[in-house]
Amino acid sequence: MSLAVTRGNTGAGARRPGRQVIIDAAVRCFYEHGYDGSSVRDITQEAGVTAAALYHYYTSKQDLLMEIITRFMANSIERTEEALRRAGPDPVARLFAAAQSHVLWNASDVASSFIVNSEIRSLDDANRERHIAQRDTLQRMFDECVQDGCDQGVFAAPWPREASRAVVVMCTFVARWYRPSGPLSPDEIAWRYGHMALSLVGASRGPQFEAPTYGGV
Amino acid sequence: MSLAVTRGNTGAGARRPGRQVIIDAAVRCFYEHGYDGSSVRDITQEAGVTAAALYHYYTSKQDLLMEIITRFMANSIERTEEALRRAGPDPVARLFAAAQSHVLWNASDVASSFIVNSEIRSLDDANRERHIAQRDTLQRMFDECVQDGCDQGVFAAPWPREASRAVVVMCTFVARWYRPSGPLSPDEIAWRYGHMALSLVGASRGPQFEAPTYGGV
């Protein structure tokens, strides 16, 4: 089944050119015209493939949307896990790293990020349920991180859950305004958002990391 | 011209039932299916009016989208201005009030908020330019507020512009998760976001306002 996408987009076939060409075309169509505004014909034309080629990999347009959303979310989760793992046990370092990573991932693919955050309405019930489970998994990693910091007295967020959600939202929606032609590199933006996330949760100290090479504050 | 909507949706004709019925139907269609996924026929069917009735008020589907976006943004601007005016000169009180107001407004109409924040792609060039001017006006009010606080030494945001944008984003996108069936009232959420906005900019003190009647922190 084409929906069996593993975390980090490493599933068998996920990188086969034919399949990726179709996914890329679907992302462009959904990003520009929305799910209901894009037909299978629009997607095959954009991809330069036949309908038969598309149906070789995907059973439906719904199937394509779900793969785009599932891949993106699986990547979000995997990258956040990796950032937390590398950061070690300190809640300050963990939240800083998770926020940075989340900004970088969303800025790296603004089109898919947009689709994930605007086309949940277009998922059928079973797919929406799967998506919500992924979204909850991601949010829970941030929630635990903020709660740990509060429990250890290094964060002073009166409402840890709301603060954690606000952090995820502000990092996710960097994709709405970030453009490569802007004045700041993704690394610089991510570094600043890491600090702003700490500020939002009332961190009592900074992440004790070096500024990126652009020169710092 | 139907696009001559005044701030705060008080323009002549803006409240005429026929017109409002069409706008409400367009909001439902665009919210559910996107702009490209909704035809004029879908909108007239949803509104229960004839195409002639729609074209009496609006020249095109584009015209309808622009009215939805322009009205919403004009309201955002007017409400932020009003919140700032009531808050007086203190930057702490001003940012608190502006963030609160922005949350309340976006939570009050999650469908229009969604359309404003996902269908900019569907505006034609002239309309997009007008929208960007409105968006910049709104952002500038927050920017000035954060910058004033930094200048007066009551905020400690190393990057006032980024912090200001993050505040607007986190307050705007409350509309993405807020549902009336949730555990917190809009007033309670807005009150918490007011505080989180102050935390994000490194405010040295609170807004010295009473908690809403739900019981506070």
PDB file of C-alpha atoms in Angstrom, chain A residues 53-199:
ATOM      1  CA  ALA A  53       1.601   5.928 -13.904  1.00  0.00           C
ATOM      2  CA  LEU A  54      -0.048   7.819 -11.050  1.00  0.00           C
ATOM      3  CA  TYR A  55      -2.456   4.988 -10.292  1.00  0.00           C
ATOM      4  CA  HIS A  56       0.468   2.557 -10.294  1.00  0.00           C
ATOM      5  CA  TYR A  57       1.633   4.199  -7.072  1.00  0.00           C
ATOM      6  CA  TYR A  58      -1.477   5.827  -5.628  1.00  0.00           C
ATOM      7  CA  THR A  59      -5.062   4.662  -5.453  1.00  0.00           C
ATOM      8  CA  SER A  60      -6.499   8.180  -5.318  1.00  0.00           C
ATOM      9  CA  LYS A  61      -5.847  11.881  -4.840  1.00  0.00           C
ATOM     10  CA  GLN A  62      -6.664  11.317  -1.160  1.00  0.00           C
ATOM     11  CA  ASP A  63      -3.867   8.756  -1.036  1.00  0.00           C
ATOM     12  CA  LEU A  64      -1.418  11.333  -2.434  1.00  0.00           C
ATOM     13  CA  LEU A  65      -2.469  13.985   0.084  1.00  0.00           C
ATOM     14  CA  MET A  66      -2.105  11.526   2.925  1.00  0.00           C
ATOM     15  CA  GLU A  67       1.376  10.550   1.799  1.00  0.00           C
ATOM     16  CA  ILE A  68       2.465  14.205   1.639  1.00  0.00           C
ATOM     17  CA  ILE A  69       1.096  14.890   5.119  1.00  0.00           C
ATOM     18  CA  THR A  70       2.321  11.618   6.653  1.00  0.00           C
ATOM     19  CA  ARG A  71       5.842  11.999   5.279  1.00  0.00           C
ATOM     20  CA  PHE A  72       6.115  15.576   6.458  1.00  0.00           C
ATOM     21  CA  MET A  73       4.848  14.779   9.942  1.00  0.00           C
ATOM     22  CA  ALA A  74       7.024  11.641  10.243  1.00  0.00           C
ATOM     23  CA  ASN A  75       9.998  13.803   9.352  1.00  0.00           C
ATOM     24  CA  SER A  76       8.942  16.446  11.898  1.00  0.00           C
ATOM     25  CA  ILE A  77       8.767  13.791  14.599  1.00  0.00           C
ATOM     26  CA  GLU A  78      12.032  12.131  13.633  1.00  0.00           C
ATOM     27  CA  ARG A  79      13.905  15.431  13.487  1.00  0.00           C
ATOM     28  CA  THR A  80      12.527  16.567  16.830  1.00  0.00           C
ATOM     29  CA  GLU A  81      13.480  13.222  18.411  1.00  0.00           C
ATOM     30  CA  GLU A  82      16.978  13.542  16.988  1.00  0.00           C
ATOM     31  CA  ALA A  83      17.329  17.143  18.208  1.00  0.00           C
ATOM     32  CA  LEU A  84      16.212  16.130  21.699  1.00  0.00           C
ATOM     33  CA  ARG A  85      18.541  13.140  21.723  1.00  0.00           C
ATOM     34  CA  ARG A  86      21.525  15.249  20.738  1.00  0.00           C
ATOM     35  CA  ALA A  87      20.623  17.975  23.253  1.00  0.00           C
ATOM     36  CA  GLY A  88      20.902  15.640  26.226  1.00  0.00           C
ATOM     37  CA  PRO A  89      18.975  15.942  29.479  1.00  0.00           C
ATOM     38  CA  ASP A  90      18.952  19.724  30.100  1.00  0.00           C
ATOM     39  CA  PRO A  91      15.425  21.115  29.408  1.00  0.00           C
ATOM     40  CA  VAL A  92      16.909  24.445  28.285  1.00  0.00           C
ATOM     41  CA  ALA A  93      19.138  22.781  25.690  1.00  0.00           C
ATOM     42  CA  ARG A  94      16.272  20.452  24.695  1.00  0.00           C
ATOM     43  CA  LEU A  95      13.667  23.127  24.042  1.00  0.00           C
ATOM     44  CA  PHE A  96      16.210  25.288  22.246  1.00  0.00           C
ATOM     45  CA  ALA A  97      17.202  22.379  20.000  1.00  0.00           C
ATOM     46  CA  ALA A  98      13.632  21.214  19.334  1.00  0.00           C
ATOM     47  CA  ALA A  99      12.451  24.717  18.410  1.00  0.00           C
ATOM     48  CA  GLN A 100      15.488  25.269  16.162  1.00  0.00           C
ATOM     49  CA  SER A 101      14.956  21.950  14.442  1.00  0.00           C
ATOM     50  CA  HIS A 102      11.245  22.585  13.919  1.00  0.00           C
ATOM     51  CA  VAL A 103      11.906  25.990  12.328  1.00  0.00           C
ATOM     52  CA  LEU A 104      14.564  24.537  10.030  1.00  0.00           C
ATOM     53  CA  TRP A 105      12.328  21.693   8.909  1.00  0.00           C
ATOM     54  CA  ASN A 106       9.327  23.901   8.161  1.00  0.00           C
ATOM     55  CA  ALA A 107      11.466  26.516   6.394  1.00  0.00           C
ATOM     56  CA  SER A 108      13.075  23.768   4.293  1.00  0.00           C
ATOM     57  CA  ASP A 109       9.758  22.889   2.617  1.00  0.00           C
ATOM     58  CA  VAL A 110       7.290  25.757   2.914  1.00  0.00           C
ATOM     59  CA  ALA A 111       4.931  24.195   0.352  1.00  0.00           C
ATOM     60  CA  SER A 112       4.512  20.887   2.202  1.00  0.00           C
ATOM     61  CA  SER A 113       4.323  22.721   5.526  1.00  0.00           C
ATOM     62  CA  PHE A 114       1.504  24.841   4.106  1.00  0.00           C
ATOM     63  CA  ILE A 115      -0.383  21.760   2.877  1.00  0.00           C
ATOM     64  CA  VAL A 116       0.011  19.955   6.199  1.00  0.00           C
ATOM     65  CA  ASN A 117      -1.355  22.987   8.010  1.00  0.00           C
ATOM     66  CA  SER A 118      -4.237  23.844   5.680  1.00  0.00           C
ATOM     67  CA  GLU A 119      -5.536  20.596   4.169  1.00  0.00           C
ATOM     68  CA  ILE A 120      -6.401  18.585   7.267  1.00  0.00           C
ATOM     69  CA  ARG A 121      -9.974  19.478   6.262  1.00  0.00           C
ATOM     70  CA  SER A 122      -9.506  17.388   3.117  1.00  0.00           C
ATOM     71  CA  LEU A 123      -8.466  14.157   4.836  1.00  0.00           C
ATOM     72  CA  ASP A 124     -11.091  11.464   5.159  1.00  0.00           C
ATOM     73  CA  ASP A 125     -11.990  10.376   8.684  1.00  0.00           C
ATOM     74  CA  ALA A 126      -9.516   7.488   9.008  1.00  0.00           C
ATOM     75  CA  ASN A 127      -6.660   9.543   7.583  1.00  0.00           C
ATOM     76  CA  ARG A 128      -7.510  12.529   9.765  1.00  0.00           C
ATOM     77  CA  GLU A 129      -7.352  10.285  12.805  1.00  0.00           C
ATOM     78  CA  ARG A 130      -3.903   9.033  11.767  1.00  0.00           C
ATOM     79  CA  HIS A 131      -2.758  12.587  11.213  1.00  0.00           C
ATOM     80  CA  ILE A 132      -4.011  13.748  14.592  1.00  0.00           C
ATOM     81  CA  ALA A 133      -2.063  10.904  16.231  1.00  0.00           C
ATOM     82  CA  GLN A 134       1.126  12.129  14.525  1.00  0.00           C
ATOM     83  CA  ARG A 135       0.417  15.740  15.444  1.00  0.00           C
ATOM     84  CA  ASP A 136      -0.189  14.735  19.063  1.00  0.00           C
ATOM     85  CA  THR A 137       3.082  12.776  19.144  1.00  0.00           C
ATOM     86  CA  LEU A 138       4.983  15.847  17.973  1.00  0.00           C
ATOM     87  CA  GLN A 139       3.211  18.190  20.359  1.00  0.00           C
ATOM     88  CA  ARG A 140       3.777  15.805  23.270  1.00  0.00           C
ATOM     89  CA  MET A 141       7.556  15.965  22.768  1.00  0.00           C
ATOM     90  CA  PHE A 142       7.437  19.729  23.186  1.00  0.00           C
ATOM     91  CA  ASP A 143       4.945  19.444  26.061  1.00  0.00           C
ATOM     92  CA  GLU A 144       7.211  17.064  27.991  1.00  0.00           C
ATOM     93  CA  CYS A 145      10.188  19.282  27.389  1.00  0.00           C
ATOM     94  CA  VAL A 146       8.394  22.385  28.725  1.00  0.00           C
ATOM     95  CA  GLN A 147       6.908  20.467  31.650  1.00  0.00           C
ATOM     96  CA  ASP A 148      10.339  19.053  32.588  1.00  0.00           C
ATOM     97  CA  GLY A 149      11.779  22.568  32.604  1.00  0.00           C
ATOM     98  CA  CYS A 150       8.946  23.771  34.838  1.00  0.00           C
ATOM     99  CA  ASP A 151       9.336  20.781  37.159  1.00  0.00           C
ATOM    100  CA  GLN A 152      13.074  21.429  37.453  1.00  0.00           C
ATOM    101  CA  GLY A 153      12.488  25.124  38.091  1.00  0.00           C
ATOM    102  CA  VAL A 154      14.431  26.351  35.051  1.00  0.00           C
ATOM    103  CA  PHE A 155      11.247  27.430  33.189  1.00  0.00           C
ATOM    104  CA  ALA A 156       8.586  29.639  34.730  1.00  0.00           C
ATOM    105  CA  ALA A 157       5.628  29.103  32.411  1.00  0.00           C
ATOM    106  CA  PRO A 158       2.356  29.475  34.324  1.00  0.00           C
ATOM    107  CA  TRP A 159       0.582  27.435  31.595  1.00  0.00           C
ATOM    108  CA  PRO A 160       3.109  24.895  30.277  1.00  0.00           C
ATOM    109  CA  ARG A 161       0.686  23.309  27.775  1.00  0.00           C
ATOM    110  CA  GLU A 162      -0.335  26.618  26.232  1.00  0.00           C
ATOM    111  CA  ALA A 163       3.283  27.781  26.109  1.00  0.00           C
ATOM    112  CA  SER A 164       4.321  24.551  24.423  1.00  0.00           C
ATOM    113  CA  ARG A 165       1.574  24.863  21.832  1.00  0.00           C
ATOM    114  CA  ALA A 166       2.506  28.503  21.182  1.00  0.00           C
ATOM    115  CA  VAL A 167       6.138  27.449  20.633  1.00  0.00           C
ATOM    116  CA  VAL A 168       5.156  24.797  18.092  1.00  0.00           C
ATOM    117  CA  VAL A 169       2.804  27.211  16.319  1.00  0.00           C
ATOM    118  CA  MET A 170       5.296  30.063  16.067  1.00  0.00           C
ATOM    119  CA  CYS A 171       8.006  27.696  14.771  1.00  0.00           C
ATOM    120  CA  THR A 172       5.682  25.892  12.333  1.00  0.00           C
ATOM    121  CA  PHE A 173       4.337  29.076  10.801  1.00  0.00           C
ATOM    122  CA  VAL A 174       7.773  30.458  10.034  1.00  0.00           C
ATOM    123  CA  ALA A 175       6.963  28.637   6.783  1.00  0.00           C
ATOM    124  CA  ARG A 176       4.246  31.219   6.092  1.00  0.00           C
ATOM    125  CA  TRP A 177       6.600  34.147   5.840  1.00  0.00           C
ATOM    126  CA  TYR A 178      10.065  32.667   5.281  1.00  0.00           C
ATOM    127  CA  ARG A 179      11.460  33.125   1.782  1.00  0.00           C
ATOM    128  CA  PRO A 180      15.023  32.275   0.740  1.00  0.00           C
ATOM    129  CA  SER A 181      15.369  35.820  -0.640  1.00  0.00           C
ATOM    130  CA  GLY A 182      14.837  37.316   2.848  1.00  0.00           C
ATOM    131  CA  PRO A 183      17.613  38.909   4.913  1.00  0.00           C
ATOM    132  CA  LEU A 184      18.076  36.037   7.372  1.00  0.00           C
ATOM    133  CA  SER A 185      19.277  32.514   6.650  1.00  0.00           C
ATOM    134  CA  PRO A 186      17.232  29.600   8.007  1.00  0.00           C
ATOM    135  CA  ASP A 187      20.011  28.927  10.540  1.00  0.00           C
ATOM    136  CA  GLU A 188      19.856  32.485  11.814  1.00  0.00           C
ATOM    137  CA  ILE A 189      16.049  32.425  12.037  1.00  0.00           C
ATOM    138  CA  ALA A 190      16.117  29.045  13.804  1.00  0.00           C
ATOM    139  CA  TRP A 191      18.696  30.296  16.293  1.00  0.00           C
ATOM    140  CA  ARG A 192      16.568  33.329  17.133  1.00  0.00           C
ATOM    141  CA  TYR A 193      13.431  31.186  17.456  1.00  0.00           C
ATOM    142  CA  GLY A 194      15.286  28.842  19.787  1.00  0.00           C
ATOM    143  CA  HIS A 195      15.933  31.819  22.031  1.00  0.00           C
ATOM    144  CA  MET A 196      12.400  33.155  21.681  1.00  0.00           C
ATOM    145  CA  ALA A 197      11.001  29.747  22.663  1.00  0.00           C
ATOM    146  CA  LEU A 198      13.084  29.889  25.847  1.00  0.00           C
ATOM    147  CA  SER A 199      11.896  33.406  26.507  1.00  0.00           C
TER     148      SER A 199
END
